[in-house]
Amino acid sequence: NAGVTQTPKFQVLKTGQSMTLQCAQDMNHNSMYWYRQDPGMGLRLIYYSASEGTTDKGEVPNGYNVSRLNKREFSLRLESAAPSQTSVYFCASSDPTGLGQPQHFGDGTRLSIL
Amino acid sequence: GEDVEQSLFLSVREGDSSVINCTYTDSSSTYLYWYKQEPGAGLQLLTYIFSNMDMKQDQRLTVLLNKKDKHLSLRIADTQTGDSAIYFCAESMMWQLTFGSGTQLTVLP
């Protein structure tokens, strides 16, 4: 019972490099989310996807792009990484019959931009 | 704008009750949530309360909502060492959640 799986768990990038964070869920959930967590702050929503083929911007979308490849997978891309994007990134999903809010989180990707 | 505030730290003795407090600003929030984050892990949805309720009990957890004062609290009865974690409250508007900064709960033996 994997739940929400994120890869990689850790990554160090240089400023200007690009990378894609992967997320997959095996619970047949429609809604998926990407959040970032910075020290001393709560989670902030980057992007949200209500279903395959749809995405919406959250509170802090600048510098990021997303792809909802299919129902299972929701990826987050940094095209040109900046030190301000150093953070812990969490992917989450929610059950369509539930509250509509993120219920299941991955363990996070710890990203450092030098 | 929306803002959710929590105290940063709370220490309790094992077996005592813990009370974690939260204030929010958006009176139109429909649901309010409590999440738990253990070290190195993602958040886990603990419980929630609908905005027209005053109280919700779920085993050792009791959520109290004072809508007039925009105050939310989470009481953990008989706190155990396994309850040591960061607890986040969050308020919702449509599909957006606004999280507090989290309260680090430390349970002392």
XYZ file of C-alpha atoms in Angstrom:
223
model
C 0.000 0.000 0.000
C 2.297 2.758 -1.289
C -0.044 5.781 -1.088
C 1.722 8.873 -2.455
C 5.263 8.304 -3.723
C 7.677 11.139 -4.470
C 11.029 10.944 -6.222
C 13.734 11.912 -5.626
C 13.907 12.255 -1.838
C 16.896 14.623 -1.948
C 18.402 16.770 -4.688
C 21.048 19.467 -4.933
C 21.008 21.741 -7.977
C 23.018 24.669 -9.191
C 21.315 27.955 -9.971
C 19.881 27.843 -13.485
C 19.605 24.073 -13.719
C 16.272 22.424 -14.396
C 14.660 19.384 -12.899
C 11.351 17.589 -12.541
C 9.954 16.299 -9.276
C 7.845 13.205 -9.727
C 4.733 12.211 -7.803
C 2.471 9.202 -8.173
C -0.493 7.943 -6.167
C -2.086 4.521 -6.294
C -5.385 5.359 -4.568
C -7.347 6.357 -7.677
C -7.696 9.916 -6.385
C -8.810 12.678 -8.699
C -7.246 15.651 -6.930
C -3.518 16.148 -6.543
C -1.467 19.014 -5.097
C 2.042 20.366 -4.915
C 3.111 22.292 -1.809
C 6.343 23.775 -0.598
C 7.362 23.973 3.064
C 9.871 26.521 4.267
C 11.353 26.764 7.780
C 8.982 28.307 10.287
C 6.152 28.451 7.788
C 3.171 26.371 6.957
C 2.727 24.698 3.613
C 1.991 26.900 0.622
C 0.176 25.625 -2.418
C 2.094 25.802 -5.695
C -0.321 24.062 -8.067
C -3.450 21.998 -7.861
C -5.026 19.490 -10.249
C -8.671 18.564 -9.852
C -8.506 15.835 -12.475
C -6.465 14.528 -15.364
C -5.828 17.303 -17.866
C -6.644 20.204 -15.524
C -4.333 22.325 -13.408
C -4.750 25.532 -11.413
C -2.270 27.938 -9.886
C -1.996 28.112 -6.148
C -0.498 30.751 -3.886
C 3.125 30.567 -5.141
C 3.219 29.285 -8.776
C 5.960 31.547 -10.165
C 9.010 29.644 -11.386
C 7.179 26.315 -11.586
C 5.253 24.305 -14.152
C 3.204 21.162 -13.664
C 1.934 18.278 -15.740
C -0.931 15.982 -14.846
C 0.221 13.153 -17.070
C -2.587 10.781 -16.123
C -4.736 10.109 -13.105
C -1.820 8.654 -11.129
C 0.984 11.095 -11.854
C 1.486 14.804 -11.208
C 4.930 16.249 -11.856
C 6.453 19.595 -10.866
C 9.133 21.195 -13.019
C 11.636 23.894 -12.183
C 12.849 25.297 -15.510
C 15.628 27.500 -14.141
C 16.244 26.850 -10.460
C 16.872 29.778 -8.105
C 18.160 29.747 -4.492
C 14.723 31.009 -3.360
C 13.314 27.653 -4.465
C 15.339 25.802 -1.842
C 12.594 24.088 0.118
C 10.899 20.822 0.957
C 8.309 19.911 -1.646
C 5.279 17.796 -0.850
C 2.848 16.145 -3.199
C -0.594 15.246 -1.891
C -3.846 13.722 -3.086
C -7.434 13.632 -1.937
C -10.369 11.256 -2.164
C -13.185 12.647 -4.342
C -15.777 11.389 -1.886
C -14.064 13.101 1.018
C -13.562 16.698 1.971
C -11.779 17.736 -1.192
C -8.745 18.749 0.803
C -5.356 17.011 0.787
C -5.533 13.906 2.904
C -2.538 11.855 1.825
C 0.935 13.297 1.562
C 4.182 11.932 0.218
C 7.305 12.032 2.359
C 8.682 15.055 0.519
C 11.565 16.020 -1.731
C 14.295 18.042 -0.034
C 15.684 20.386 -2.680
C 18.715 22.648 -2.272
C 19.670 25.222 -4.895
C 23.235 26.488 -4.675
C -5.929 38.488 3.706
C -5.980 35.092 5.271
C -3.670 34.371 8.165
C -3.496 31.400 10.504
C -1.428 31.694 13.664
C -0.150 29.122 16.122
C 2.322 29.151 18.974
C 5.605 27.551 17.968
C 6.309 25.163 20.845
C 4.499 23.124 23.488
C 5.968 20.678 26.016
C 3.896 18.308 28.121
C 4.526 15.328 30.380
C 3.578 11.887 29.175
C 0.040 11.077 30.324
C -1.026 14.729 30.584
C -3.380 16.457 28.163
C -2.006 18.687 25.418
C -3.875 21.688 24.081
C -2.681 23.234 20.842
C -4.252 26.550 19.900
C -4.812 28.272 16.589
C -6.394 31.537 15.459
C -7.610 32.249 11.963
C -8.932 35.307 10.216
C -11.270 34.196 7.451
C -14.776 33.952 8.882
C -16.073 32.320 5.686
C -13.933 29.203 6.104
C -16.054 26.108 5.647
C -13.799 23.558 7.303
C -10.888 23.756 9.692
C -8.298 21.028 9.857
C -5.572 19.603 12.028
C -2.586 17.853 10.476
C 0.318 16.030 12.129
C 3.843 15.912 10.729
C 6.404 13.483 12.103
C 10.122 14.051 11.418
C 11.099 13.405 7.819
C 7.535 12.665 6.741
C 4.654 14.349 5.024
C 1.557 15.675 6.746
C -1.124 13.351 7.986
C -4.717 14.568 8.221
C -5.727 14.050 11.863
C -9.183 15.497 12.094
C -11.365 18.347 10.892
C -14.399 20.321 11.997
C -17.148 21.913 9.974
C -17.555 25.613 10.652
C -21.071 25.272 12.059
C -19.913 22.896 14.793
C -18.555 23.819 18.220
C -16.871 20.582 19.126
C -15.818 17.277 17.634
C -14.410 14.295 19.496
C -12.468 11.480 17.886
C -10.965 9.006 20.385
C -8.179 10.910 22.213
C -8.651 14.027 20.087
C -11.090 16.843 20.853
C -11.454 19.823 18.548
C -13.064 22.987 19.870
C -14.150 25.830 17.612
C -15.055 29.308 18.817
C -16.272 30.956 15.660
C -16.911 34.310 17.321
C -13.268 34.595 18.387
C -11.971 32.659 15.339
C -10.177 30.298 17.697
C -9.550 26.615 17.124
C -7.960 24.181 19.536
C -6.852 20.556 19.489
C -6.803 18.651 22.757
C -4.918 15.372 22.945
C -5.847 13.316 25.988
C -3.309 11.018 27.680
C -0.451 12.331 25.519
C 2.108 9.700 24.549
C 5.673 9.940 23.257
C 4.367 8.909 19.843
C 2.372 12.147 19.774
C 5.600 14.170 19.556
C 5.378 15.929 16.194
C 4.527 19.227 14.548
C 0.818 19.995 14.439
C -0.608 22.302 11.790
C -4.014 23.876 11.732
C -5.453 24.962 8.403
C -8.519 26.791 7.174
C -10.168 26.199 3.831
C -11.723 28.366 1.192
C -12.967 26.334 -1.778
C -10.061 24.019 -2.620
C -7.374 26.243 -1.116
C -5.960 25.631 2.322
C -4.098 28.197 4.407
C -1.789 26.577 6.940
C -0.431 27.897 10.188
C 3.312 27.692 10.859
C 2.922 24.630 13.044
C 3.294 23.858 16.766
C 6.144 21.562 17.792
C 4.777 19.271 20.509
C 7.401 17.626 22.706
C 6.268 14.907 25.091
C 8.555 14.506 28.092
C 8.837 11.168 29.933
